[in-house]
Tab-separated table of C-alpha atoms in Angstrom:
chain	number	residue	atom	x	y	z
A	1013	MET	CA	14.720	24.109	0.826
A	1014	SER	CA	13.941	20.913	-1.154
A	1015	VAL	CA	14.698	18.816	1.945
A	1016	LEU	CA	12.337	20.981	4.001
A	1017	ILE	CA	9.584	20.661	1.391
A	1018	THR	CA	10.098	16.886	1.312
A	1019	LEU	CA	9.838	16.597	5.108
A	1020	ILE	CA	6.751	18.811	5.277
A	1021	THR	CA	5.067	16.885	2.455
A	1022	PHE	CA	5.918	13.538	4.041
A	1023	VAL	CA	4.587	14.586	7.454
A	1024	ILE	CA	1.372	15.999	5.958
A	1025	MET	CA	0.814	12.826	3.930
A	1026	LEU	CA	1.469	10.619	6.957
A	1027	VAL	CA	-0.860	12.684	9.167
A	1028	ILE	CA	-3.678	12.464	6.590
A	1029	LEU	CA	-3.333	8.675	6.329
A	1030	VAL	CA	-3.138	8.251	10.101
A	1031	VAL	CA	-6.114	10.552	10.746
A	1032	ALA	CA	-8.161	8.612	8.175
A	1033	HIS	CA	-7.252	5.334	9.894
A	1034	GLU	CA	-8.010	6.546	13.389
A	1035	LEU	CA	-11.237	8.229	12.271
A	1036	GLY	CA	-12.446	4.802	11.227
A	1037	HIS	CA	-11.960	3.511	14.778
A	1038	PHE	CA	-13.259	6.745	16.322
A	1039	ILE	CA	-16.486	7.006	14.306
A	1040	THR	CA	-17.466	3.344	14.651
A	1041	ALA	CA	-16.622	3.318	18.369
A	1042	LYS	CA	-18.764	6.404	19.014
A	1043	ALA	CA	-21.580	5.004	16.874
A	1044	ARG	CA	-21.568	1.707	18.807
A	1045	GLY	CA	-21.450	3.292	22.261
A	1046	VAL	CA	-17.805	2.593	23.094
A	1047	THR	CA	-16.100	5.249	25.234
A	1048	VAL	CA	-13.176	6.899	23.404
A	1049	LEU	CA	-10.588	8.048	25.933
A	1050	GLU	CA	-8.040	9.567	23.523
A	1051	PHE	CA	-7.584	10.326	19.833
A	1052	GLY	CA	-3.844	10.717	19.270
A	1053	ILE	CA	-1.680	11.694	16.307
A	1054	GLY	CA	1.816	10.250	16.707
A	1055	PHE	CA	2.984	8.120	19.613
A	1056	PRO	CA	3.690	9.394	23.181
A	1057	PRO	CA	5.127	11.319	24.887
A	1058	ARG	CA	2.328	13.839	24.471
A	1059	ILE	CA	3.189	17.328	23.210
A	1060	TRP	CA	-0.283	18.866	23.318
A	1061	GLY	CA	-3.787	17.768	24.168
A	1062	ILE	CA	-7.277	19.069	24.725
A	1063	LYS	CA	-10.285	17.301	26.260
A	1064	ARG	CA	-13.701	17.562	24.636
A	1065	GLY	CA	-16.742	15.420	25.374
A	1066	GLY	CA	-14.769	13.021	27.527
A	1067	THR	CA	-12.144	12.412	24.822
A	1068	ILE	CA	-8.588	13.769	24.807
A	1069	TYR	CA	-7.398	14.909	21.378
A	1070	SER	CA	-3.594	14.873	21.404
A	1071	ILE	CA	-0.493	15.458	19.315
A	1072	ASN	CA	2.474	13.311	20.312
A	1073	ALA	CA	6.234	13.393	19.877
A	1074	LEU	CA	6.830	10.399	17.595
A	1075	PRO	CA	5.174	11.164	14.213
A	1076	LEU	CA	5.207	7.533	13.069
A	1077	GLY	CA	1.527	6.702	13.426
A	1078	GLY	CA	-1.397	7.398	15.711
A	1079	PHE	CA	-3.921	5.739	17.988
A	1080	VAL	CA	-7.432	5.775	19.389
A	1081	LYS	CA	-7.504	4.709	23.033
A	1082	LEU	CA	-10.780	2.989	23.861
A	1083	ALA	CA	-12.126	2.208	27.303
A	1084	GLY	CA	-11.587	-1.388	28.349
A	1085	GLU	CA	-10.054	-2.684	25.142
A	1086	GLU	CA	-9.268	-5.956	26.925
A	1087	ASP	CA	-11.386	-5.649	30.122
A	1088	PRO	CA	-15.208	-5.926	29.838
A	1089	ARG	CA	-15.633	-4.738	33.447
A	1090	VAL	CA	-14.743	-1.139	32.499
A	1091	PRO	CA	-17.812	1.070	31.865
A	1092	GLY	CA	-18.298	1.774	28.146
A	1093	SER	CA	-15.633	-0.813	27.301
A	1094	LEU	CA	-14.960	-2.216	23.879
A	1095	ALA	CA	-14.420	-5.670	25.384
A	1096	GLY	CA	-17.938	-5.540	26.835
A	1097	LYS	CA	-19.540	-5.290	23.399
A	1098	GLY	CA	-20.621	-8.135	21.138
A	1099	TYR	CA	-18.321	-9.867	18.672
A	1100	GLY	CA	-19.689	-7.962	15.682
A	1101	THR	CA	-19.166	-4.538	17.267
A	1102	ARG	CA	-15.664	-5.368	18.416
A	1103	ILE	CA	-14.568	-6.685	15.027
A	1104	LEU	CA	-16.181	-3.691	13.264
A	1105	VAL	CA	-14.469	-1.132	15.494
A	1106	LEU	CA	-11.099	-2.875	15.305
A	1107	SER	CA	-11.187	-3.296	11.518
A	1108	ALA	CA	-12.676	0.130	10.697
A	1109	GLY	CA	-9.278	1.864	10.595
A	1110	SER	CA	-7.932	-0.488	7.956
A	1111	LEU	CA	-11.181	-0.271	6.003
A	1112	MET	CA	-10.788	3.520	5.916
A	1113	ASN	CA	-7.225	3.101	4.605
A	1114	LEU	CA	-8.553	0.800	1.890
A	1115	LEU	CA	-11.362	3.211	0.937
A	1116	LEU	CA	-9.311	6.418	0.985
A	1117	PRO	CA	-7.290	5.403	-2.117
A	1118	LEU	CA	-10.485	5.482	-4.188
A	1119	ILE	CA	-10.616	9.234	-3.543
A	1120	LEU	CA	-6.861	9.725	-3.950
A	1121	PHE	CA	-6.628	7.792	-7.219
A	1122	SER	CA	-9.721	9.516	-8.606
A	1123	VAL	CA	-8.327	12.961	-7.791
A	1124	ALA	CA	-4.974	11.927	-9.309
A	1125	PHE	CA	-6.733	11.093	-12.589
A	1126	MET	CA	-8.659	14.393	-12.543
A	1127	LEU	CA	-5.554	16.503	-11.971
A	1128	PRO	CA	-3.374	17.293	-15.008
A	1129	HIS	CA	-0.655	14.654	-15.265
A	1130	ASN	CA	1.897	13.477	-17.797
A	1131	ILE	CA	1.661	10.345	-19.900
A	1132	ILE	CA	4.991	9.350	-21.442
A	1133	THR	CA	4.716	7.524	-24.745
A	1134	ALA	CA	7.729	5.694	-26.172
A	1135	PRO	CA	7.651	2.542	-28.336
A	1136	VAL	CA	8.590	-0.601	-26.387
A	1137	THR	CA	10.788	-2.931	-28.416
A	1138	ILE	CA	11.978	-6.436	-27.529
A	1139	GLU	CA	15.763	-6.398	-27.212
A	1140	THR	CA	16.392	-10.020	-26.215
A	1141	VAL	CA	14.366	-13.243	-26.026
A	1142	ALA	CA	15.603	-15.826	-23.506
A	1143	VAL	CA	16.202	-19.375	-24.735
A	1144	GLY	CA	13.555	-21.789	-23.456
A	1145	SER	CA	11.284	-18.973	-22.237
A	1146	PRO	CA	7.539	-18.593	-22.876
A	1147	ALA	CA	8.359	-15.703	-25.220
A	1148	GLU	CA	10.535	-17.918	-27.392
A	1149	ALA	CA	7.960	-20.709	-27.381
A	1150	THR	CA	5.201	-18.378	-28.567
A	1151	GLY	CA	7.215	-16.813	-31.358
A	1152	MET	CA	8.178	-13.420	-30.002
A	1153	LYS	CA	11.225	-12.064	-31.809
A	1154	VAL	CA	13.962	-9.538	-31.189
A	1155	GLY	CA	12.881	-6.239	-32.750
A	1156	ASP	CA	9.151	-6.799	-32.186
A	1157	THR	CA	7.291	-3.772	-30.813
A	1158	ILE	CA	4.703	-4.427	-28.081
A	1159	LEU	CA	1.500	-2.567	-28.979
A	1160	SER	CA	-0.987	-3.818	-26.369
A	1161	ILE	CA	-1.572	-6.382	-23.622
A	1162	ASN	CA	-5.090	-7.725	-23.125
A	1163	GLY	CA	-6.390	-4.900	-25.289
A	1164	LYS	CA	-4.717	-2.139	-23.239
A	1165	THR	CA	-2.462	0.161	-25.234
A	1166	ILE	CA	1.187	0.077	-24.198
A	1167	ASN	CA	2.632	3.565	-23.805
A	1168	ASN	CA	5.935	2.690	-22.149
A	1169	ILE	CA	7.955	-0.013	-20.413
A	1170	ALA	CA	6.201	0.628	-17.098
A	1171	ASP	CA	2.900	-0.417	-18.716
A	1172	VAL	CA	4.438	-3.725	-19.843
A	1173	GLN	CA	5.854	-4.412	-16.374
A	1174	ARG	CA	2.611	-3.557	-14.572
A	1175	LEU	CA	0.321	-5.574	-16.840
A	1176	THR	CA	2.696	-8.555	-16.721
A	1177	LEU	CA	2.845	-8.541	-12.907
A	1178	LEU	CA	-0.951	-8.225	-12.747
A	1179	HIS	CA	-1.399	-11.468	-14.676
A	1180	LEU	CA	1.309	-13.790	-13.385
A	1181	GLY	CA	0.331	-17.404	-14.044
A	1182	GLN	CA	-2.557	-16.314	-16.297
A	1183	GLN	CA	-2.776	-16.347	-20.058
A	1184	ILE	CA	-2.533	-12.883	-21.584
A	1185	THR	CA	-2.808	-11.665	-25.164
A	1186	VAL	CA	0.120	-9.565	-26.364
A	1187	GLU	CA	-0.181	-7.645	-29.613
A	1188	VAL	CA	3.204	-7.235	-31.284
A	1189	LYS	CA	4.299	-5.529	-34.478
A	1190	HIS	CA	7.033	-7.375	-36.358
A	1191	GLN	CA	9.862	-5.634	-38.172
A	1192	ASP	CA	8.223	-6.425	-41.506
A	1193	GLY	CA	5.245	-4.261	-40.478
A	1194	THR	CA	2.787	-7.090	-39.787
A	1195	SER	CA	1.001	-7.398	-36.459
A	1196	GLU	CA	0.234	-10.545	-34.480
A	1197	PHE	CA	-1.706	-11.413	-31.305
A	1198	ILE	CA	0.330	-13.813	-29.168
A	1199	LYS	CA	-1.042	-15.718	-26.191
A	1200	ILE	CA	1.481	-16.222	-23.406
A	1201	VAL	CA	1.516	-17.107	-19.681
A	1202	PRO	CA	3.936	-14.983	-17.575
A	1203	ARG	CA	5.827	-17.122	-15.059
A	1204	TRP	CA	5.671	-16.684	-11.282
A	1205	LYS	CA	9.297	-17.706	-10.767
A	1206	PRO	CA	11.438	-17.241	-13.901
A	1207	PRO	CA	15.187	-17.943	-13.994
A	1208	ALA	CA	17.334	-15.037	-12.843
A	1209	GLY	CA	17.547	-12.227	-15.376
A	1210	GLN	CA	14.823	-13.536	-17.689
A	1211	GLY	CA	11.649	-11.867	-16.480
A	1212	ALA	CA	8.164	-13.358	-16.343
A	1213	MET	CA	7.771	-13.625	-20.144
A	1214	GLY	CA	11.459	-14.121	-20.891
A	1215	ILE	CA	12.083	-10.847	-22.687
A	1216	VAL	CA	14.184	-7.744	-22.129
A	1217	THR	CA	12.699	-4.561	-23.579
A	1218	ARG	CA	13.960	-1.079	-24.393
A	1219	SER	CA	12.239	2.245	-24.960
A	1220	GLY	CA	12.353	4.154	-28.197
A	1221	GLU	CA	14.150	7.476	-28.381
A	1222	ASN	CA	12.452	10.875	-28.202
A	1223	PRO	CA	9.480	9.964	-25.982
A	1224	VAL	CA	6.319	12.036	-26.360
A	1225	ILE	CA	4.942	13.635	-23.186
A	1226	THR	CA	1.208	14.343	-23.203
A	1227	ARG	CA	-0.528	16.390	-20.485
A	1228	VAL	CA	-3.961	14.929	-19.731
A	1229	SER	CA	-6.728	15.073	-17.127
A	1230	GLU	CA	-9.867	12.975	-16.830
A	1231	PRO	CA	-13.410	14.237	-16.167
A	1232	PHE	CA	-15.059	13.178	-12.919
A	1233	TRP	CA	-17.249	10.496	-14.520
A	1234	ARG	CA	-14.192	8.772	-15.951
A	1235	ALA	CA	-11.802	9.440	-13.073
A	1236	VAL	CA	-13.881	7.620	-10.440
A	1237	PRO	CA	-14.155	4.298	-12.358
A	1238	LEU	CA	-10.456	4.567	-13.226
A	1239	GLY	CA	-9.694	5.213	-9.549
A	1240	PHE	CA	-11.686	2.133	-8.525
A	1241	GLN	CA	-9.878	0.026	-11.136
A	1242	GLU	CA	-6.532	1.330	-9.877
A	1243	CYS	CA	-7.455	0.315	-6.309
A	1244	VAL	CA	-8.352	-3.215	-7.400
A	1245	GLU	CA	-5.202	-3.607	-9.486
A	1246	THR	CA	-3.003	-2.323	-6.647
A	1247	LEU	CA	-4.495	-4.948	-4.322
A	1248	ILE	CA	-3.784	-7.641	-6.942
A	1249	LEU	CA	-0.195	-6.427	-7.314
A	1250	PHE	CA	0.191	-6.479	-3.527
A	1251	LYS	CA	-1.153	-10.057	-3.385
A	1252	ASN	CA	1.064	-11.196	-6.240
A	1253	GLU	CA	4.145	-9.685	-4.609
A	1254	ILE	CA	3.446	-11.567	-1.376
A	1255	VAL	CA	3.078	-14.810	-3.354
A	1256	ARG	CA	6.424	-14.104	-5.047
A	1257	TRP	CA	8.017	-13.634	-1.616
A	1258	ILE	CA	6.591	-16.960	-0.433
A	1259	ILE	CA	7.819	-18.948	-3.441
A	1260	GLY	CA	11.216	-17.242	-3.382
A	1261	ALA	CA	10.860	-15.404	-6.693
A	1262	THR	CA	11.839	-12.124	-5.021
A	1263	THR	CA	12.846	-10.839	-1.602
A	1264	PRO	CA	11.042	-8.158	0.441
A	1265	GLN	CA	12.539	-4.673	0.266
A	1266	VAL	CA	12.028	-3.049	3.673
A	1267	THR	CA	12.050	0.742	3.861
A	1268	GLY	CA	11.600	2.753	7.058
A	1269	PRO	CA	10.425	6.315	7.700
A	1270	VAL	CA	13.638	7.841	6.340
A	1271	GLY	CA	13.386	5.848	3.122
A	1272	MET	CA	9.692	6.702	2.805
A	1273	ALA	CA	10.507	10.394	3.209
A	1274	GLU	CA	13.137	10.106	0.481
A	1275	LEU	CA	10.657	8.360	-1.828
A	1276	THR	CA	8.152	11.128	-1.117
A	1277	GLY	CA	10.739	13.710	-2.173
A	1278	GLU	CA	11.288	11.898	-5.476
A	1279	VAL	CA	7.548	11.691	-6.128
A	1280	VAL	CA	7.011	15.369	-5.255
A	1281	LYS	CA	9.311	16.296	-8.135
A	1282	ALA	CA	6.910	14.559	-10.528
A	1283	GLY	CA	3.902	16.615	-9.443
A	1284	ILE	CA	0.737	16.515	-7.342
A	1285	SER	CA	-0.982	13.737	-9.300
A	1286	PRO	CA	1.861	11.199	-8.784
A	1287	LEU	CA	1.985	12.243	-5.115
A	1288	MET	CA	-1.727	11.386	-4.783
A	1289	GLU	CA	-1.062	7.966	-6.332
A	1290	PHE	CA	1.879	7.403	-3.990
A	1291	ALA	CA	-0.245	8.333	-0.945
A	1292	ALA	CA	-2.963	5.937	-2.139
A	1293	PHE	CA	-0.408	3.130	-2.449
A	1294	ILE	CA	0.910	3.789	1.076
A	1295	SER	CA	-2.660	3.903	2.426
A	1296	ILE	CA	-3.437	0.478	0.937
A	1297	ASN	CA	-0.236	-0.921	2.460
A	1298	LEU	CA	-1.157	0.497	5.874
A	1299	GLY	CA	-4.640	-0.967	5.637
A	1300	ILE	CA	-3.402	-4.455	4.785
A	1301	ILE	CA	-0.493	-4.493	7.242
A	1302	ASN	CA	-2.746	-3.382	10.122
A	1303	LEU	CA	-5.025	-6.360	9.461
A	1304	LEU	CA	-2.183	-8.855	9.906
A	1305	PRO	CA	-2.751	-10.986	13.048
A	1306	LEU	CA	0.231	-9.556	14.911
A	1307	PRO	CA	0.183	-8.260	18.503
A	1308	ALA	CA	-0.447	-4.497	18.882
A	1309	LEU	CA	-1.880	-4.265	15.353
A	1310	ASP	CA	-5.614	-4.197	14.683
A	1311	GLY	CA	-5.379	-7.680	13.214
A	1312	GLY	CA	-3.793	-8.939	16.429
A	1313	ARG	CA	-6.690	-7.598	18.491
A	1314	ILE	CA	-9.205	-9.098	16.060
A	1315	ALA	CA	-7.368	-12.430	16.449
A	1316	PHE	CA	-8.097	-12.360	20.187
A	1317	VAL	CA	-11.803	-11.757	19.494
A	1318	LEU	CA	-11.874	-14.678	17.055
A	1319	LEU	CA	-10.000	-16.842	19.551
A	1320	GLU	CA	-12.643	-16.002	22.162
A	1321	MET	CA	-15.358	-17.039	19.710
A	1322	VAL	CA	-13.601	-20.360	19.042
A	1323	ARG	CA	-13.276	-20.919	22.799
A	1324	GLY	CA	-17.038	-20.563	23.213
A	1325	GLY	CA	-16.901	-17.138	24.852
A	1326	ARG	CA	-14.055	-17.893	27.262
A	1327	ARG	CA	-11.756	-14.861	27.256
A	1328	ILE	CA	-8.021	-14.642	27.531
A	1329	SER	CA	-7.409	-12.675	30.746
A	1330	PRO	CA	-7.216	-8.886	30.209
A	1331	ARG	CA	-3.778	-8.822	31.821
A	1332	THR	CA	-2.401	-11.491	29.468
A	1333	GLU	CA	-3.875	-9.870	26.353
A	1334	GLY	CA	-2.653	-6.429	27.394
A	1335	LEU	CA	0.844	-7.819	28.019
A	1336	VAL	CA	0.918	-9.499	24.591
A	1337	HIS	CA	-0.055	-6.252	22.857
A	1338	LEU	CA	2.475	-4.246	24.900
A	1339	ILE	CA	5.280	-6.606	23.922
A	1340	GLY	CA	4.113	-6.438	20.311
A	1341	PHE	CA	4.108	-2.629	20.415
A	1342	LEU	CA	7.635	-2.508	21.831
A	1343	LEU	CA	8.854	-4.961	19.180
A	1344	LEU	CA	7.179	-2.831	16.498
A	1345	ILE	CA	8.955	0.307	17.721
A	1346	ALA	CA	12.238	-1.627	17.873
A	1347	LEU	CA	11.719	-2.820	14.287
A	1348	ILE	CA	11.052	0.737	13.118
A	1349	LEU	CA	14.238	1.924	14.825
A	1350	VAL	CA	16.293	-0.905	13.271
A	1351	VAL	CA	14.935	-0.205	9.786
A	1352	THR	CA	15.501	3.529	10.278
A	1353	TYR	CA	19.096	2.817	11.294
A	1354	GLY	CA	19.467	0.752	8.110
A	1355	ASP	CA	18.078	3.665	6.053
A	1356	ILE	CA	20.614	6.023	7.582
A	1357	ILE	CA	23.498	3.596	6.948
A	1358	ASN	CA	22.367	3.278	3.313
A	1359	ILE	CA	22.390	7.074	2.961
A	1360	VAL	CA	25.911	7.259	4.408
A	1361	THR	CA	27.268	4.459	2.219
A	1362	THR	CA	25.293	4.844	-1.031
A	1363	GLY	CA	23.731	8.301	-0.845
A	1364	SER	CA	20.191	6.843	-0.799
A	1365	ALA	CA	17.984	5.145	1.780
A	1366	ILE	CA	16.046	3.319	-0.927
A	1367	PRO	CA	17.290	-0.300	-1.342
């Protein structure tokens, strides 16, 4: 039964995120006079469809995404075509899906704060201080308890990790309580690429025993600003993680649909509020990834519009552009299948698809 609940929850979450994305394309296309041929959930083959107002609304067999099929996406000669519109309209329509995925988390995070959720409080104590690390240089000591970072109260180890990753390369103020009972504010700069096993500040922490669990919920007027702040911080964390990939501080962990479903099952156990936060995080990832300038993605199509602008209005031929996007789509499906295969192998060998 738990597996069934996980699958149903995962599919519902995915459908909501996909519908939000495609609604962005759909609404802006309709508003700008572009003919919408099909609004599809999932990828073909088609299971069911109905035609209303010249648009086919369909449900398709592969529940890994969705699409809005617009008239003349690459060919301006088609009546009501997207390609026949001006640069501004084309970029707006193509980017609207990702913008919806970046706006939706504001609602999801806000609702997550309004719903009753648990806050785990356990003292965070420094267990080791690495030799030659920023922590050692600034006077942090084994046994110190971390009370706050940049004025934000530390409830648990997750708070320390999050606030540290948010401010990599920036000076932060850490309030610590020494074993003699005195407190001190220490200024320290977390490193982008620390030596293996040291961490950004050069400390290893542990949680105190007997954590206190508090059930809280925020009123609307507090939840919305908190939701906005959470969106901004998630984008910063996403940016910082990409930078860490580039400089070799960490390696990307790729998870496919099977792994995502497993993660969803773990989050479901924690409650509705964490599930909302998880959906918001996935939505932000979808929004950013779709803006990457890769064929078949929205960013790839926007790249062709920008290329046309640079070329003074000279278009790449519709056939060539369509072929590039088709190849990109096939490679994307192949990548999904490869990652899914890897998830399944991980389950067989380790019992979990999560790396």
